[in-house]
CSV table of C-alpha atoms in Angstrom, one decimal:
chain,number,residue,atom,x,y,z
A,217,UNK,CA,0.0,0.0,0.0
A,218,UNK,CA,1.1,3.6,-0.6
A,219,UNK,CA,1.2,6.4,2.0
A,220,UNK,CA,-2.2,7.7,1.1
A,221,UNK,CA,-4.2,4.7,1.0
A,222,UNK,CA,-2.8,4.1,4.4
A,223,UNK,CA,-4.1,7.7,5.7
A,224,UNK,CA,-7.4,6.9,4.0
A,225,UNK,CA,-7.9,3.5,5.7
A,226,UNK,CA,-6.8,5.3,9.0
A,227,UNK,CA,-8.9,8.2,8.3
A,228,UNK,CA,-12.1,5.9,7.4
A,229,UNK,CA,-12.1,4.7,11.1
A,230,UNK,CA,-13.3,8.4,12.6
A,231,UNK,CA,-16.4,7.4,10.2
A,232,UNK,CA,-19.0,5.7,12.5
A,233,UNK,CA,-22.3,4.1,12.1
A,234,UNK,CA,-25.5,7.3,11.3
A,235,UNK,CA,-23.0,9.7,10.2
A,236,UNK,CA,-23.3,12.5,7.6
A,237,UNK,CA,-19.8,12.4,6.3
A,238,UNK,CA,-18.5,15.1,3.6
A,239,UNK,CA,-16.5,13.1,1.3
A,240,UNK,CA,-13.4,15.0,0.0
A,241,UNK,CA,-11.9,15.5,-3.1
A,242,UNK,CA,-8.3,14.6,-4.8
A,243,UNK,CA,-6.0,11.6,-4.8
A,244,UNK,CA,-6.0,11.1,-1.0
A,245,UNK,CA,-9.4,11.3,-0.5
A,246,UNK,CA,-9.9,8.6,-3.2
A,247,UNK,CA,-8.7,5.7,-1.1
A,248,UNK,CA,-10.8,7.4,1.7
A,249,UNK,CA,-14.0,6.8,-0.5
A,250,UNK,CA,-13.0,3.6,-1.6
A,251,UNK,CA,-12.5,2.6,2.2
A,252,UNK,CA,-15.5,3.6,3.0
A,253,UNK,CA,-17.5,1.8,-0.1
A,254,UNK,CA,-15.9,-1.1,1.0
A,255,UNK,CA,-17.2,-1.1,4.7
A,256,UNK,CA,-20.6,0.4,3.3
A,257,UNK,CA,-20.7,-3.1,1.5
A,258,UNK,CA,-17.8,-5.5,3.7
A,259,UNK,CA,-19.5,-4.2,7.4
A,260,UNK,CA,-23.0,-3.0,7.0
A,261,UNK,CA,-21.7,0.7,7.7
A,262,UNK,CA,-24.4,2.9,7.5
A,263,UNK,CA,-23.6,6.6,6.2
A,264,UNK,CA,-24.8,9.4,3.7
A,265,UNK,CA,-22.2,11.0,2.2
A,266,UNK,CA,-21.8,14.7,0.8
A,267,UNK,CA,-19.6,15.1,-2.2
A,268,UNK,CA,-17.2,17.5,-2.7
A,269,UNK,CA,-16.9,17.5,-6.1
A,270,UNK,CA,-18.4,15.5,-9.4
A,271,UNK,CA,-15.7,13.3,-9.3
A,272,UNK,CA,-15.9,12.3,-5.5
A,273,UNK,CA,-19.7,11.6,-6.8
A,274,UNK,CA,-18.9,9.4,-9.6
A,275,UNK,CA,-16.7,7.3,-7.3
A,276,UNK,CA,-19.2,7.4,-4.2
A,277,UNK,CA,-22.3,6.4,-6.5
A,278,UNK,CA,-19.5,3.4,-8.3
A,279,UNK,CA,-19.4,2.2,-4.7
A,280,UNK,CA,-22.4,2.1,-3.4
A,281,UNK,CA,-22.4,4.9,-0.6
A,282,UNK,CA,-25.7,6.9,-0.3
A,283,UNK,CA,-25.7,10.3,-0.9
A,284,UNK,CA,-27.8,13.8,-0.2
A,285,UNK,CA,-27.1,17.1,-1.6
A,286,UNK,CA,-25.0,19.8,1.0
A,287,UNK,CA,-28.3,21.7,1.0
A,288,UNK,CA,-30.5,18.8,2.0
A,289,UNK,CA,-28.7,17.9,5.2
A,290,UNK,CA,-28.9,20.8,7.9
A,291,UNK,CA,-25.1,19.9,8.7
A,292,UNK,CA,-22.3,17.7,8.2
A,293,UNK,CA,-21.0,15.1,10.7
A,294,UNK,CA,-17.1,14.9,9.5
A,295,UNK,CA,-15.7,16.0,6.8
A,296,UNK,CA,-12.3,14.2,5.5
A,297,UNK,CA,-10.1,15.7,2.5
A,298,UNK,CA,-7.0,16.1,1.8
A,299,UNK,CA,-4.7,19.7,1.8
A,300,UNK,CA,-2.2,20.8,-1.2
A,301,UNK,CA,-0.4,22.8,1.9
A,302,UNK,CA,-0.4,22.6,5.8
A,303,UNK,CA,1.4,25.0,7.9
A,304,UNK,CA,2.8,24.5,11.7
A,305,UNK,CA,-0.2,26.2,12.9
A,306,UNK,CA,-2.6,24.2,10.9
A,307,UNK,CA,-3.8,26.6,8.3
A,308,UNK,CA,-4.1,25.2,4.8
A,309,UNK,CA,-4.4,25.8,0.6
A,310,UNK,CA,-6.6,23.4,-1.1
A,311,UNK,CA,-7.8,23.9,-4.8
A,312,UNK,CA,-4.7,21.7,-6.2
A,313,UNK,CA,-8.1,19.5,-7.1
A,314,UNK,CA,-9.6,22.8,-8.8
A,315,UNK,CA,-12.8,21.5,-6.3
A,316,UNK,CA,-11.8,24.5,-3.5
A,317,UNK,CA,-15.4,26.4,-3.7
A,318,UNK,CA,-17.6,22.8,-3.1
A,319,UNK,CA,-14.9,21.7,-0.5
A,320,UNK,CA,-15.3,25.2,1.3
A,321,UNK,CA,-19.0,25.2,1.6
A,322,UNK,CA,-19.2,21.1,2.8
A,323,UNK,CA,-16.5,22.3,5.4
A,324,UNK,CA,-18.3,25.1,7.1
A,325,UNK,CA,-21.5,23.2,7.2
A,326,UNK,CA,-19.1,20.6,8.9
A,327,UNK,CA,-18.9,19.7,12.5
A,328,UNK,CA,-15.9,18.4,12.6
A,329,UNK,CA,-12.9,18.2,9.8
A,330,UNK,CA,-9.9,16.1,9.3
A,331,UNK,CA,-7.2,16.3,6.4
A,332,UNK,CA,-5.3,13.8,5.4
A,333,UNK,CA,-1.5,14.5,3.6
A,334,UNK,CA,1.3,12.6,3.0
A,335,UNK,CA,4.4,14.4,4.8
A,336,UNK,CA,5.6,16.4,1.8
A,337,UNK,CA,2.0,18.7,2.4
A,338,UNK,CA,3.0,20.0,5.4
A,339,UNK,CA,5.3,23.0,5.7
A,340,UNK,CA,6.6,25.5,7.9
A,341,UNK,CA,4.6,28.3,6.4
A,342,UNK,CA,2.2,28.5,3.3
A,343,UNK,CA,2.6,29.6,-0.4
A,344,UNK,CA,5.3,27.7,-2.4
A,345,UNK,CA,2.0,25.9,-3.8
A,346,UNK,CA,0.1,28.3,-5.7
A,347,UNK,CA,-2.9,29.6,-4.0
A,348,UNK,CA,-6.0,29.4,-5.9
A,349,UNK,CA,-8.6,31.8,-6.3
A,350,UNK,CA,-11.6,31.2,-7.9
A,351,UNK,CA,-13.2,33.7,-9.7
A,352,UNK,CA,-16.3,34.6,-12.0
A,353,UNK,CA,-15.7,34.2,-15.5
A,354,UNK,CA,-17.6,38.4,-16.2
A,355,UNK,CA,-14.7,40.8,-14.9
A,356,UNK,CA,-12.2,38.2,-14.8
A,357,UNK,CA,-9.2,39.5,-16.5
A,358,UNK,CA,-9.3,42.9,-14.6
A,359,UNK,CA,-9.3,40.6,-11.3
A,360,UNK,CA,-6.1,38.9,-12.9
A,361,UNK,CA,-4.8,42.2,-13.8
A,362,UNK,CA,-5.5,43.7,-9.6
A,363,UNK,CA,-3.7,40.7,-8.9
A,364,UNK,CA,-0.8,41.6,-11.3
A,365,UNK,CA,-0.4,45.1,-10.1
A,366,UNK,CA,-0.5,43.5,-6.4
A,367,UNK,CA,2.5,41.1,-7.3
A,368,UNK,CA,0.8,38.0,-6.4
A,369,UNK,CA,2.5,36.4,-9.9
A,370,UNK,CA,-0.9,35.1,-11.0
A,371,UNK,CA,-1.7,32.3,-14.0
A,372,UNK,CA,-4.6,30.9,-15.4
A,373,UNK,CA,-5.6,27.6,-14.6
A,374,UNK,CA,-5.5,25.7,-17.6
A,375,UNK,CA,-6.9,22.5,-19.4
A,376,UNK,CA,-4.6,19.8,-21.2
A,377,UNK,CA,-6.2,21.1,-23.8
A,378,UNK,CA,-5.1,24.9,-23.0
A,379,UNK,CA,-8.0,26.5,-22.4
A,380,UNK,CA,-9.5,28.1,-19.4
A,381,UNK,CA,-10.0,25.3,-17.0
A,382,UNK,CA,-14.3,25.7,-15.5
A,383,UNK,CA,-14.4,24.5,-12.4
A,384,UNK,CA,-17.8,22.7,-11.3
A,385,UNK,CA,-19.6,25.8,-10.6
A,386,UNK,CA,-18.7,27.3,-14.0
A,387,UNK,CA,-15.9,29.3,-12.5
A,388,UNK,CA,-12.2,30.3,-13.3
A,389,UNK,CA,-8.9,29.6,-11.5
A,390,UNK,CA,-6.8,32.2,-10.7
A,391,UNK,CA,-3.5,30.4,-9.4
A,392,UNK,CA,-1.3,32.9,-7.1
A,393,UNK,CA,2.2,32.4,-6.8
A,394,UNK,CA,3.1,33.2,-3.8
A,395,UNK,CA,6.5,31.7,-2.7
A,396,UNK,CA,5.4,32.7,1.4
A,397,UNK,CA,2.5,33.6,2.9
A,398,UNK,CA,2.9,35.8,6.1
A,399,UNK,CA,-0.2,36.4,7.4
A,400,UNK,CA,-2.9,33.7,6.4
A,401,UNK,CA,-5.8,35.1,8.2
A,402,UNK,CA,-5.0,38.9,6.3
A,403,UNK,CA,-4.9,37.6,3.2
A,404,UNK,CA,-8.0,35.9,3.1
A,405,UNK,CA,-9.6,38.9,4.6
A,406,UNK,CA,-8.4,40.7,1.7
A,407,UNK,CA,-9.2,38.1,-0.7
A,408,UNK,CA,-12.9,37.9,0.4
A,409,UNK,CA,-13.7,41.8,0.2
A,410,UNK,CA,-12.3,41.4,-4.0
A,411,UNK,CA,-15.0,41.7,-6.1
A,412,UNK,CA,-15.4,39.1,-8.6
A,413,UNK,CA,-13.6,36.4,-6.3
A,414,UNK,CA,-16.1,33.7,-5.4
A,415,UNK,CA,-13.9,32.0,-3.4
A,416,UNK,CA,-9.9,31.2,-2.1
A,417,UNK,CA,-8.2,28.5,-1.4
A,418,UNK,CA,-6.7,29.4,2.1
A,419,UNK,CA,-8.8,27.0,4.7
A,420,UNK,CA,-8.1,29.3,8.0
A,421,UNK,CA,-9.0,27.2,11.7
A,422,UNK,CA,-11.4,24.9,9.8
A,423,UNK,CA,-9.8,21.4,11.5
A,424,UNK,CA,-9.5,19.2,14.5
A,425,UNK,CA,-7.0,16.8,13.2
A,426,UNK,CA,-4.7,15.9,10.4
A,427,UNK,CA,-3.6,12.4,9.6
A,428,UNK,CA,0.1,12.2,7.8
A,429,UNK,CA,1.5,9.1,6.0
A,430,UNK,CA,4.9,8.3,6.8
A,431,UNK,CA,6.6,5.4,5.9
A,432,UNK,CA,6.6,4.2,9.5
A,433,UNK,CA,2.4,4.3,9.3
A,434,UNK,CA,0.0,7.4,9.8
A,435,UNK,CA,0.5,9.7,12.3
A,436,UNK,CA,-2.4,11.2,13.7
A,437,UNK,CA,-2.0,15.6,14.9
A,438,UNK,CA,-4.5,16.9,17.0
A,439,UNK,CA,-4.9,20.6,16.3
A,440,UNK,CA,-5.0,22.4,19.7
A,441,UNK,CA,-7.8,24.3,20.3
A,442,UNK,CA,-8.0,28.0,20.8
């Protein structure tokens, strides 16, 4: 087994019986999916899971795992996805999955969140992975262009093809490149006040926990509480 499917098995056990569970998105929480489809089918587990993503969907219907819409459950029980960045004090960028909006909304309707990383996510401080910013596609290129004259070092998030990558909401990506992020909580401020932005990918005090593969197994961090 790789380090992630081991963090998604480990993560899958936080999962118990009558939960509303927000299923994440990317290549970590895959193997968190496919854990849980196979105790949905293996162990009788009984769950309803809120997607993330269209992707996360097609694996969760592929398996089996029953699933509501985020705005027909009143709240989320746990929510488990992975992070593109993690810093010492447990803030993190997400987006990597171009899924950053979706994931946002299922984890403030969340109880309770975990993220699971391998060890090369987590860092001292943020922003040597591009941030993401998702934006409307009307106005779009004079938010690029504030961003330009701001120095964030922005890019278009692209398609294999080479066109403007839409996310699932019919958005744009605006990737920031930001080398180091020194205040978190100031930039997101910032970047929810710019018109046009629908949302970022900077996931401030969201999370109880994060689970890290290492080669010696997962390590579980508990986030201390404020």
């Amino acid at each position: 087994m790789n380090l992630k499917e081991l963090v998604g098995i480990e993560a899958a056990k936080f999962v118990k019986d009558g939960m509303t569970v927000g299923l994440g998105t990317g290549s970590t929480a895959y193997y968190l999916v496919k854990e849980l489809g196979r105790r949905v089918n293996e162990e009788g587990l009984k769950i309803t899971g809120v997607v993330t993503s269209s992707k996360t969907e097609e694996q969760a219907k592929e398996l089996g795992i029953p699933l509501k819409a985020i705005d027909d459950v009143e709240s989320v029980d746990l929510t488990i996805d992975g992070a593109d960045e993690i810093s010492d004090d447990f803030q993190g960028v997400k987006g990597g999955g171009a899924a950053l909006l979706f994931e946002k909304v299922v984890a403030t309707y969340s109880k309770d969140c975990i993220w699971i990383v391998d060890e090369s996510k987590m860092v001292n401080k943020l922003g040597n992975f591009p941030l993401p910013v998702e934006v409307v596609p009307f106005g779009s290129h004079n938010v690029f262009r504030l961003f330009e004259s701001k120095g964030y070092k922005p890019t278009w998030r692209m398609t294999d093809s080479n066109e403007l990558l839409t996310t699932d909401g019919g958005h744009y990506i605006i990737d920031l490149h930001l080398e180091v992020i020194e205040d978190p909580h100031a930039l997101a401020a910032e970047l929810d006040t710019c018109v046009g932005v629908v949302e970022h990918g900077l996931f401030i005090d969201m999370i109880s926990r994060v689970i890290v593969g290492k080669p010696d197994g997962p390590q579980i961090l508990e986030v201390p509480k404020k």
